[in-house]
Tab-separated table of C-alpha atoms in Angstrom:
chain	number	residue	atom	x	y	z
A	1	MET	CA	-0.011	0.003	0.006
A	2	THR	CA	2.812	2.440	0.883
A	3	VAL	CA	4.701	1.644	-2.315
A	4	ILE	CA	1.562	2.375	-4.383
A	5	ALA	CA	0.640	5.534	-2.446
A	6	LEU	CA	4.063	7.191	-2.693
A	7	PRO	CA	4.056	7.629	-6.526
A	8	ARG	CA	0.449	8.883	-6.284
A	9	VAL	CA	1.479	11.525	-3.779
A	10	ARG	CA	4.378	12.543	-5.990
A	11	ARG	CA	2.062	12.808	-9.015
A	12	HIS	CA	-0.327	15.023	-7.070
A	13	ALA	CA	2.555	17.254	-5.969
A	14	SER	CA	3.873	17.414	-9.564
A	15	VAL	CA	0.499	18.429	-10.921
A	16	ALA	CA	0.116	21.076	-8.207
A	17	LEU	CA	3.601	22.445	-8.986
A	18	GLY	CA	2.788	22.588	-12.688
A	19	VAL	CA	-0.446	24.506	-12.026
A	20	CYS	CA	1.411	26.892	-9.725
A	21	LEU	CA	4.084	27.606	-12.336
A	22	LEU	CA	1.422	28.215	-14.971
A	23	SER	CA	-0.410	30.557	-12.625
A	24	PHE	CA	2.783	32.458	-11.872
A	25	ALA	CA	3.612	32.694	-15.575
A	26	ALA	CA	0.128	34.058	-16.344
A	27	PHE	CA	0.499	36.488	-13.457
A	28	TRP	CA	3.880	37.664	-14.757
A	29	CYS	CA	2.375	38.244	-18.227
A	30	ALA	CA	-0.591	40.104	-16.749
A	31	GLN	CA	1.680	42.379	-14.715
A	32	ARG	CA	3.774	43.172	-17.791
A	33	ALA	CA	0.637	43.794	-19.889
A	34	ALA	CA	-0.567	46.220	-17.185
A	35	HIS	CA	2.772	48.109	-17.440
A	36	VAL	CA	3.183	48.104	-13.673
A	37	SER	CA	5.485	50.884	-12.453
A	38	MET	CA	6.803	49.126	-9.310
A	39	ILE	CA	6.901	52.639	-7.866
A	40	ASP	CA	7.743	51.584	-4.283
A	41	LEU	CA	10.722	49.587	-5.542
A	42	ALA	CA	11.921	52.779	-7.234
A	43	VAL	CA	11.645	54.568	-3.888
A	44	TYR	CA	13.655	51.821	-2.194
A	45	ARG	CA	16.344	52.105	-4.831
A	46	ALA	CA	16.452	55.877	-4.418
A	47	GLU	CA	16.805	55.471	-0.639
A	48	GLY	CA	19.758	53.128	-1.157
A	49	ALA	CA	21.360	55.598	-3.552
A	50	THR	CA	20.875	58.413	-1.041
A	51	VAL	CA	22.593	56.394	1.670
A	52	ARG	CA	25.511	55.632	-0.636
A	53	ALA	CA	25.799	59.297	-1.631
A	54	GLY	CA	25.579	60.521	1.980
A	55	GLY	CA	22.456	62.587	1.264
A	56	ASP	CA	19.597	63.638	3.515
A	57	LEU	CA	17.388	60.535	3.582
A	58	TYR	CA	14.226	62.241	4.832
A	59	ALA	CA	14.471	65.161	2.460
A	60	LEU	CA	14.269	62.703	-0.447
A	61	ARG	CA	11.431	63.067	-2.983
A	62	THR	CA	11.523	60.641	-5.852
A	63	THR	CA	9.476	59.280	-8.787
A	64	GLU	CA	6.846	61.306	-10.673
A	65	ALA	CA	4.662	61.181	-7.522
A	66	HIS	CA	7.428	62.846	-5.432
A	67	LEU	CA	7.207	60.127	-2.828
A	68	PRO	CA	9.148	60.586	0.427
A	69	THR	CA	11.119	58.158	2.612
A	70	THR	CA	8.813	56.707	5.287
A	71	TYR	CA	10.613	53.658	6.685
A	72	PRO	CA	13.185	53.651	9.512
A	73	PRO	CA	16.841	54.199	8.508
A	74	PHE	CA	17.691	50.495	8.894
A	75	ALA	CA	15.500	49.773	5.864
A	76	ALA	CA	17.498	52.227	3.769
A	77	LEU	CA	20.671	50.381	4.710
A	78	LEU	CA	19.162	47.157	3.421
A	79	PHE	CA	18.151	48.896	0.186
A	80	THR	CA	21.692	49.948	-0.802
A	81	PRO	CA	22.410	46.769	-2.860
A	82	LEU	CA	19.427	47.668	-5.067
A	83	THR	CA	21.568	50.419	-6.635
A	84	LEU	CA	23.844	47.815	-8.217
A	85	LEU	CA	21.215	46.849	-10.804
A	86	ASP	CA	19.549	48.855	-13.524
A	87	THR	CA	15.811	49.400	-13.397
A	88	ALA	CA	14.733	46.602	-15.764
A	89	ASP	CA	16.897	43.931	-14.087
A	90	LEU	CA	15.836	45.137	-10.654
A	91	GLN	CA	12.137	44.853	-11.529
A	92	THR	CA	12.620	41.330	-12.885
A	93	LEU	CA	14.563	40.233	-9.854
A	94	ALA	CA	12.001	41.823	-7.487
A	95	THR	CA	9.065	40.067	-9.184
A	96	ALA	CA	10.834	36.691	-9.127
A	97	GLY	CA	11.883	37.226	-5.537
A	98	ASN	CA	8.384	38.144	-4.418
A	99	LEU	CA	6.909	35.089	-6.142
A	100	ALA	CA	9.431	32.923	-4.307
A	101	LEU	CA	8.591	34.708	-1.036
A	102	LEU	CA	4.909	34.069	-1.669
A	103	VAL	CA	5.619	30.332	-1.749
A	104	VAL	CA	7.584	30.660	1.510
A	105	PHE	CA	4.818	32.750	3.096
A	106	VAL	CA	2.142	30.262	2.045
A	107	SER	CA	4.245	27.348	3.316
A	108	LEU	CA	4.701	29.003	6.693
A	109	SER	CA	0.989	29.920	6.817
A	110	LEU	CA	0.054	26.298	6.190
A	111	ARG	CA	2.524	25.163	8.847
A	112	LEU	CA	0.888	27.662	11.216
A	113	VAL	CA	-2.564	26.143	10.677
A	114	GLY	CA	-1.237	22.561	10.746
A	115	HIS	CA	-1.692	21.638	7.086
A	116	ALA	CA	1.768	21.843	5.514
A	117	ARG	CA	1.517	19.257	2.722
A	118	VAL	CA	3.684	19.987	-0.316
A	119	GLU	CA	0.834	19.941	-2.837
A	120	SER	CA	-1.193	22.278	-0.589
A	121	VAL	CA	1.633	24.828	-0.773
A	122	TRP	CA	1.600	24.810	-4.586
A	123	TRP	CA	-2.192	24.914	-4.941
A	124	THR	CA	-2.569	27.719	-2.404
A	125	SER	CA	0.272	29.752	-3.958
A	126	ALA	CA	-1.297	29.384	-7.399
A	127	ALA	CA	-4.515	30.957	-6.101
A	128	ALA	CA	-3.043	33.440	-3.621
A	129	VAL	CA	-1.007	35.281	-6.247
A	130	TRP	CA	-4.244	36.638	-7.686
A	131	CYS	CA	-5.678	38.109	-4.477
A	132	GLU	CA	-5.574	41.895	-4.414
A	133	PRO	CA	-3.060	42.423	-1.576
A	134	VAL	CA	-0.532	40.062	-3.187
A	135	TRP	CA	-1.137	41.422	-6.694
A	136	THR	CA	-0.611	44.989	-5.442
A	137	THR	CA	2.463	43.971	-3.422
A	138	LEU	CA	4.109	42.715	-6.581
A	139	ARG	CA	2.753	45.593	-8.660
A	140	TYR	CA	4.492	48.124	-6.397
A	141	GLY	CA	7.562	45.971	-5.660
A	142	GLN	CA	6.712	46.047	-1.936
A	143	VAL	CA	8.349	44.169	1.001
A	144	ASN	CA	5.188	42.875	2.650
A	145	LEU	CA	5.805	39.218	1.833
A	146	LEU	CA	9.358	39.426	3.152
A	147	LEU	CA	8.212	40.926	6.464
A	148	GLY	CA	5.340	38.434	6.752
A	149	ALA	CA	7.705	35.527	6.102
A	150	LEU	CA	10.121	36.805	8.763
A	151	VAL	CA	7.344	37.004	11.368
A	152	LEU	CA	5.850	33.601	10.508
A	153	TRP	CA	9.289	31.944	10.464
A	154	ASP	CA	9.708	33.247	13.977
A	155	LEU	CA	6.292	32.211	15.237
A	156	THR	CA	6.145	28.757	13.649
A	157	GLY	CA	9.529	27.675	15.041
A	158	ARG	CA	10.481	26.599	18.531
A	159	PRO	CA	10.559	29.540	20.976
A	160	VAL	CA	13.553	28.027	22.763
A	161	ARG	CA	15.852	28.150	19.743
A	162	ARG	CA	18.772	30.574	19.854
A	163	TRP	CA	17.422	32.980	17.246
A	164	ALA	CA	13.832	33.152	18.579
A	165	GLY	CA	12.563	36.689	18.138
A	166	ALA	CA	15.078	37.717	15.483
A	167	GLY	CA	12.575	37.602	12.634
A	168	ILE	CA	10.076	39.845	14.440
A	169	GLY	CA	12.788	42.220	15.580
A	170	ILE	CA	14.271	42.690	12.121
A	171	ALA	CA	10.834	43.031	10.519
A	172	ALA	CA	9.963	45.776	13.048
A	173	ALA	CA	13.264	47.536	12.368
A	174	VAL	CA	12.360	47.705	8.689
A	175	LYS	CA	8.696	48.693	9.202
A	176	LEU	CA	7.280	49.450	12.655
A	177	THR	CA	3.958	47.630	12.439
A	178	PRO	CA	5.324	44.106	13.147
A	179	ALA	CA	6.484	45.376	16.582
A	180	LEU	CA	2.982	44.494	17.877
A	181	PHE	CA	3.952	40.819	17.659
A	182	ALA	CA	6.673	41.470	20.265
A	183	VAL	CA	4.108	43.253	22.459
A	184	PHE	CA	1.807	40.242	22.066
A	185	LEU	CA	4.542	37.835	23.185
A	186	LEU	CA	5.438	40.051	26.108
A	187	ALA	CA	1.788	40.313	27.190
A	188	ALA	CA	1.293	36.542	26.933
A	189	GLY	CA	4.385	35.932	29.040
A	190	LEU	CA	3.373	38.434	31.698
A	191	VAL	CA	-0.180	37.064	31.949
A	192	GLU	CA	1.059	33.479	32.204
A	193	HIS	CA	3.621	34.496	34.820
A	194	ALA	CA	0.938	36.294	36.854
A	195	ARG	CA	-1.425	33.324	36.671
A	196	ARG	CA	0.901	30.370	37.102
A	197	GLY	CA	4.279	31.814	37.946
A	198	ARG	CA	5.789	30.856	34.585
A	199	GLY	CA	5.962	32.654	31.274
A	200	GLY	CA	9.516	32.018	30.252
A	201	PRO	CA	9.084	30.924	26.620
A	202	TRP	CA	7.021	33.988	25.701
A	203	LEU	CA	9.248	36.383	27.632
A	204	ARG	CA	12.413	34.951	26.079
A	205	HIS	CA	10.799	35.229	22.630
A	206	ALA	CA	9.826	38.862	23.282
A	207	ARG	CA	13.308	39.624	24.630
A	208	GLY	CA	14.875	38.161	21.494
A	209	ALA	CA	12.681	40.378	19.326
A	210	ALA	CA	13.636	43.454	21.379
A	211	VAL	CA	17.333	42.625	21.144
A	212	ALA	CA	17.159	42.138	17.345
A	213	PHE	CA	15.209	45.370	16.883
A	214	THR	CA	17.566	47.340	19.118
A	215	GLY	CA	20.632	45.935	17.416
A	216	ALA	CA	19.375	46.756	13.934
A	217	THR	CA	18.310	50.240	15.007
A	218	LEU	CA	21.635	50.972	16.691
A	219	LEU	CA	23.484	49.746	13.596
A	220	ALA	CA	21.520	52.190	11.520
A	221	ALA	CA	22.199	54.959	14.050
A	222	ALA	CA	25.944	54.242	13.863
A	223	VAL	CA	25.989	54.414	10.063
A	224	LEU	CA	23.287	57.114	9.643
A	225	PRO	CA	23.305	59.159	12.875
A	226	TYR	CA	21.636	62.294	11.440
A	227	ASP	CA	18.906	60.388	9.614
A	228	SER	CA	18.277	58.182	12.666
A	229	TRP	CA	17.901	61.226	14.905
A	230	ARG	CA	15.473	62.856	12.473
A	231	PHE	CA	13.375	59.740	12.077
A	232	TRP	CA	13.009	58.822	15.762
A	233	SER	CA	12.609	62.413	16.994
A	234	ARG	CA	10.317	63.733	14.285
A	235	MET	CA	9.450	61.694	11.182
A	236	VAL	CA	7.984	58.760	13.056
A	237	PHE	CA	5.192	61.056	14.287
A	238	GLU	CA	4.411	62.600	10.880
A	239	THR	CA	1.899	60.043	9.589
A	240	GLY	CA	0.753	62.489	6.907
A	241	ARG	CA	4.017	61.848	4.999
A	242	VAL	CA	2.789	58.370	4.063
A	243	GLY	CA	-0.172	59.603	2.006
A	244	LEU	CA	-3.762	60.850	2.186
A	245	VAL	CA	-5.606	59.318	5.122
A	246	GLU	CA	-8.892	59.008	3.237
A	247	ASP	CA	-7.345	57.145	0.251
A	248	THR	CA	-9.457	54.097	-0.502
A	249	ALA	CA	-6.278	51.983	-0.328
A	250	ASN	CA	-5.961	52.871	3.350
A	251	GLN	CA	-7.725	49.958	5.002
A	252	SER	CA	-7.023	50.907	8.604
A	253	LEU	CA	-9.700	52.128	11.031
A	254	ARG	CA	-8.453	55.662	10.520
A	255	GLY	CA	-8.963	55.488	6.758
A	256	VAL	CA	-12.433	53.986	7.132
A	257	LEU	CA	-13.511	56.687	9.628
A	258	ALA	CA	-12.094	59.418	7.398
A	259	ARG	CA	-14.219	58.232	4.505
A	260	LEU	CA	-17.307	57.719	6.635
A	261	SER	CA	-17.038	61.160	8.218
A	262	HIS	CA	-16.054	62.833	4.914
A	263	SER	CA	-13.087	64.379	6.747
A	264	ALA	CA	-9.341	63.921	6.377
A	265	HIS	CA	-9.031	64.338	10.152
A	266	PRO	CA	-11.191	61.804	12.033
A	267	GLY	CA	-9.378	62.914	15.184
A	268	PRO	CA	-10.626	61.569	18.543
A	269	TRP	CA	-13.027	59.127	16.906
A	270	TRP	CA	-10.097	57.255	15.350
A	271	ILE	CA	-8.057	57.379	18.545
A	272	ALA	CA	-10.953	55.972	20.543
A	273	ALA	CA	-11.721	53.265	17.972
A	274	ALA	CA	-8.033	52.289	17.663
A	275	ALA	CA	-7.686	52.100	21.448
A	276	VAL	CA	-10.736	49.856	21.859
A	277	VAL	CA	-9.959	47.584	18.920
A	278	GLY	CA	-6.298	47.430	19.883
A	279	ALA	CA	-7.088	46.421	23.471
A	280	LEU	CA	-9.711	43.877	22.463
A	281	GLY	CA	-7.654	42.449	19.614
A	282	LEU	CA	-4.502	42.051	21.700
A	283	THR	CA	-6.507	40.556	24.580
A	284	ALA	CA	-8.093	38.033	22.226
A	285	ALA	CA	-4.687	37.172	20.726
A	286	VAL	CA	-3.161	36.593	24.167
A	287	ALA	CA	-6.133	34.523	25.333
A	288	ALA	CA	-5.961	32.366	22.191
A	289	GLU	CA	-2.224	31.905	22.634
A	290	LEU	CA	-2.520	30.783	26.223
A	291	ARG	CA	-5.182	28.254	25.235
A	292	GLY	CA	-2.904	26.704	22.646
A	293	LEU	CA	-4.535	28.380	19.645
A	294	ARG	CA	-1.286	29.760	18.183
A	295	ALA	CA	-2.658	30.191	14.605
A	296	TRP	CA	-5.664	32.203	15.853
A	297	ALA	CA	-3.410	34.273	18.092
A	298	VAL	CA	-0.969	35.148	15.294
A	299	ALA	CA	-3.714	36.046	12.826
A	300	ALA	CA	-5.525	38.142	15.458
A	301	CYS	CA	-2.330	40.040	16.273
A	302	ALA	CA	-1.679	40.709	12.595
A	303	VAL	CA	-5.241	41.940	12.009
A	304	THR	CA	-5.112	44.157	15.100
A	305	ALA	CA	-1.870	45.743	13.948
A	306	LEU	CA	-3.338	46.509	10.532
A	307	LEU	CA	-6.539	47.978	11.991
A	308	VAL	CA	-4.919	50.306	14.548
A	309	SER	CA	-2.055	51.498	12.318
A	310	PRO	CA	-2.648	55.058	11.088
A	311	VAL	CA	-2.188	53.825	7.519
A	312	SER	CA	-2.566	50.237	6.331
A	313	TRP	CA	-2.483	50.151	2.542
A	314	SER	CA	-4.376	47.340	0.853
A	315	HIS	CA	-1.134	45.533	-0.005
A	316	HIS	CA	-0.275	45.353	3.727
A	317	TRP	CA	-3.159	42.899	4.054
A	318	VAL	CA	-1.208	39.953	2.661
A	319	TRP	CA	-2.055	38.494	6.075
A	320	CYS	CA	-5.383	37.573	4.443
A	321	VAL	CA	-3.573	34.421	3.260
A	322	PRO	CA	-3.029	32.784	6.690
A	323	MET	CA	-6.350	34.246	7.885
A	324	THR	CA	-8.276	32.564	5.062
A	325	LEU	CA	-6.409	29.266	5.491
A	326	LEU	CA	-7.176	29.302	9.179
A	327	LEU	CA	-10.865	29.938	8.596
A	328	ALA	CA	-10.889	27.077	6.054
A	329	THR	CA	-9.916	24.677	8.866
A	330	ARG	CA	-13.014	25.792	10.822
A	331	GLY	CA	-15.689	26.039	8.126
A	332	ARG	CA	-16.044	26.774	4.459
A	333	MET	CA	-18.493	29.675	4.516
A	334	SER	CA	-16.343	32.074	6.512
A	335	ALA	CA	-13.253	31.122	4.465
A	336	VAL	CA	-15.104	31.617	1.165
A	337	ALA	CA	-16.471	34.976	2.277
A	338	THR	CA	-12.983	36.147	3.320
A	339	ALA	CA	-11.455	34.916	0.065
A	340	VAL	CA	-14.105	36.750	-1.959
A	341	ALA	CA	-13.493	39.951	-0.009
A	342	PHE	CA	-9.768	39.924	-0.762
A	343	CYS	CA	-9.996	38.595	-4.335
A	344	SER	CA	-12.883	40.740	-5.600
A	345	TYR	CA	-10.892	44.020	-5.842
A	346	ALA	CA	-14.188	45.609	-4.749
A	347	LEU	CA	-12.488	48.436	-2.816
A	348	TRP	CA	-11.387	49.815	-6.216
A	349	TRP	CA	-14.934	49.889	-7.563
A	350	VAL	CA	-15.592	53.149	-5.713
A	351	PRO	CA	-14.618	56.690	-6.819
A	352	HIS	CA	-10.961	57.299	-6.037
A	353	GLY	CA	-7.919	59.123	-7.327
A	354	PRO	CA	-7.098	62.819	-7.863
A	355	GLY	CA	-9.540	65.328	-6.414
A	356	ARG	CA	-9.943	63.499	-3.089
A	357	LEU	CA	-13.059	61.749	-4.330
A	358	GLU	CA	-13.069	59.438	-1.326
A	359	LEU	CA	-14.311	62.294	0.852
A	360	HIS	CA	-17.584	62.310	-1.078
A	361	GLN	CA	-18.491	58.598	-1.100
A	362	ASN	CA	-22.074	57.507	-0.379
A	363	GLY	CA	-22.988	54.743	2.048
A	364	VAL	CA	-22.545	51.811	-0.359
A	365	GLN	CA	-19.260	53.180	-1.621
A	366	SER	CA	-17.995	53.708	1.934
A	367	ALA	CA	-18.924	50.115	2.795
A	368	LEU	CA	-17.028	48.774	-0.220
A	369	SER	CA	-13.983	50.835	0.614
A	370	ALA	CA	-14.038	49.441	4.162
A	371	LEU	CA	-13.975	45.833	2.961
A	372	TYR	CA	-10.657	44.730	4.414
A	373	ALA	CA	-11.100	46.517	7.734
A	374	GLY	CA	-14.586	44.983	7.974
A	375	ALA	CA	-13.199	41.514	7.283
A	376	GLY	CA	-10.575	42.101	9.992
A	377	CYS	CA	-13.154	43.167	12.558
A	378	ALA	CA	-15.329	40.175	11.625
A	379	PHE	CA	-12.351	37.847	12.161
A	380	LEU	CA	-11.710	39.285	15.631
A	381	ALA	CA	-15.409	38.957	16.478
A	382	LEU	CA	-15.344	35.325	15.325
A	383	LEU	CA	-12.338	34.675	17.541
A	384	GLY	CA	-14.138	36.315	20.458
A	385	VAL	CA	-17.105	33.971	19.975
A	386	ARG	CA	-14.799	30.964	19.821
A	387	LEU	CA	-13.023	32.000	23.012
A	388	SER	CA	-16.273	32.592	24.881
A	389	ARG	CA	-17.543	29.150	23.877
A	390	THR	CA	-14.341	27.448	25.033
A	391	SER	CA	-14.576	29.371	28.321
A	392	ARG	CA	-18.115	28.078	28.938
A	393	THR	CA	-17.031	24.571	28.018
A	394	ALA	CA	-14.078	24.734	30.373
C-alpha cells in the first residue's frame, strides 16, 4: 500500500507544482501587460542611492509622484544593494523574488494552521497570487511578503531556539507595524507568569525580538546618525508623509472613519476606535495563545496591527492568506467569504484618485472601501465567539 501511495502523492505534488508555475507565468504576463510601475521599488532604490551618496534621507522626494522616505533608517541600509542593478533587471529580480517569497509565506502559513503538505503549498500559492493584496504587493515591488515571512518563520519555530525573536525584531526595524507581535509575546508571558508563575518561553521570545530590533536600530544609528535622529525624533510622528488618510487603499480604522465622516481628520473618533480595537484584539490574541490556539493568536495580532495602524495600505493585508487558510480549517463559509473579499478588488470599484473623491463617497461606496477593515473586525469577532464558547465549556 505504501509503495503504491508514494508515486500517487508525488504525481499530485507534480500536478500542483505545474499549475502553480502556470499561474505564476500568467500572473507575470498580466503584470507586464498592465505596465506596472513598481513605484515603491523605485523609492527603495532611491533610498539606497541616497545612503551611498551621503544625502539627507528624509528630504528625499523621488518618482513622478514625489514620494518621500517613510521607513526607519535600517530599511535604507538594506536597500543599498538595489543600486547595483539597472531598473529593468531590478524589476525582474523583485518580481521573481516576491513570487518565491509568496511560496515561503504560504508554506509557513500552512505550517501555522497545521496543514503543511507539499501539494497544498503549490495549490494555495497558485490561487493566492491573484488576491488583491498580493497582486498589489508585486505591482508596487513592496516588501510585505518578506516581512510576513520573517514574522511567521519566527512564530512557527520553537521559541527556545537561539534565534527566537530575530525575525520579528528585524521586521519591526524595517517597518514598525510588526512590533505588535513582540508586544503580544510580552503580554502573553506576563499574563502566564501572573497566573501560574511561569511565562519564560514567551518572555524569552519577546526579549529576542527586542534585542534584534535594538541591534538593527543601533546599527543604523551608527551608520546614519543624522537620519536616525530625524526619524526617531520627528518623522515617526508625521503620519501624513505616508499619504492621504482618506485614500481608498488605506484599510485601517483611521482610513475607514475618514471616508465615513467625509473628513481627512477623524481625530478623537479614530483614537478611541483604535484604542478599543487594539485592546480587544490584543486581549483576544493573548487569550488564544494561552489556550494553545497559536494560529488564531498570530492572525488576530496581525489583524489588530493592521486595523490600529494610522495607515494600512491594501497591500499590507497579505495576512489575508493565513487568515483565510485558518478559517478554512473551521468552516467553508467564513473562508469563502474572506477569500471573496480579498480577491474581488471591490474596494477599487468606488470613486478614487485625484480630487480627493473618497471624501464624497455615499453609504454603499464607503462600505465597499471598508472591505478589508470589515473583514478584519469580523475575524476578531469570530475569535471572540470561539473564546467565549471554550470558556463556557471549560
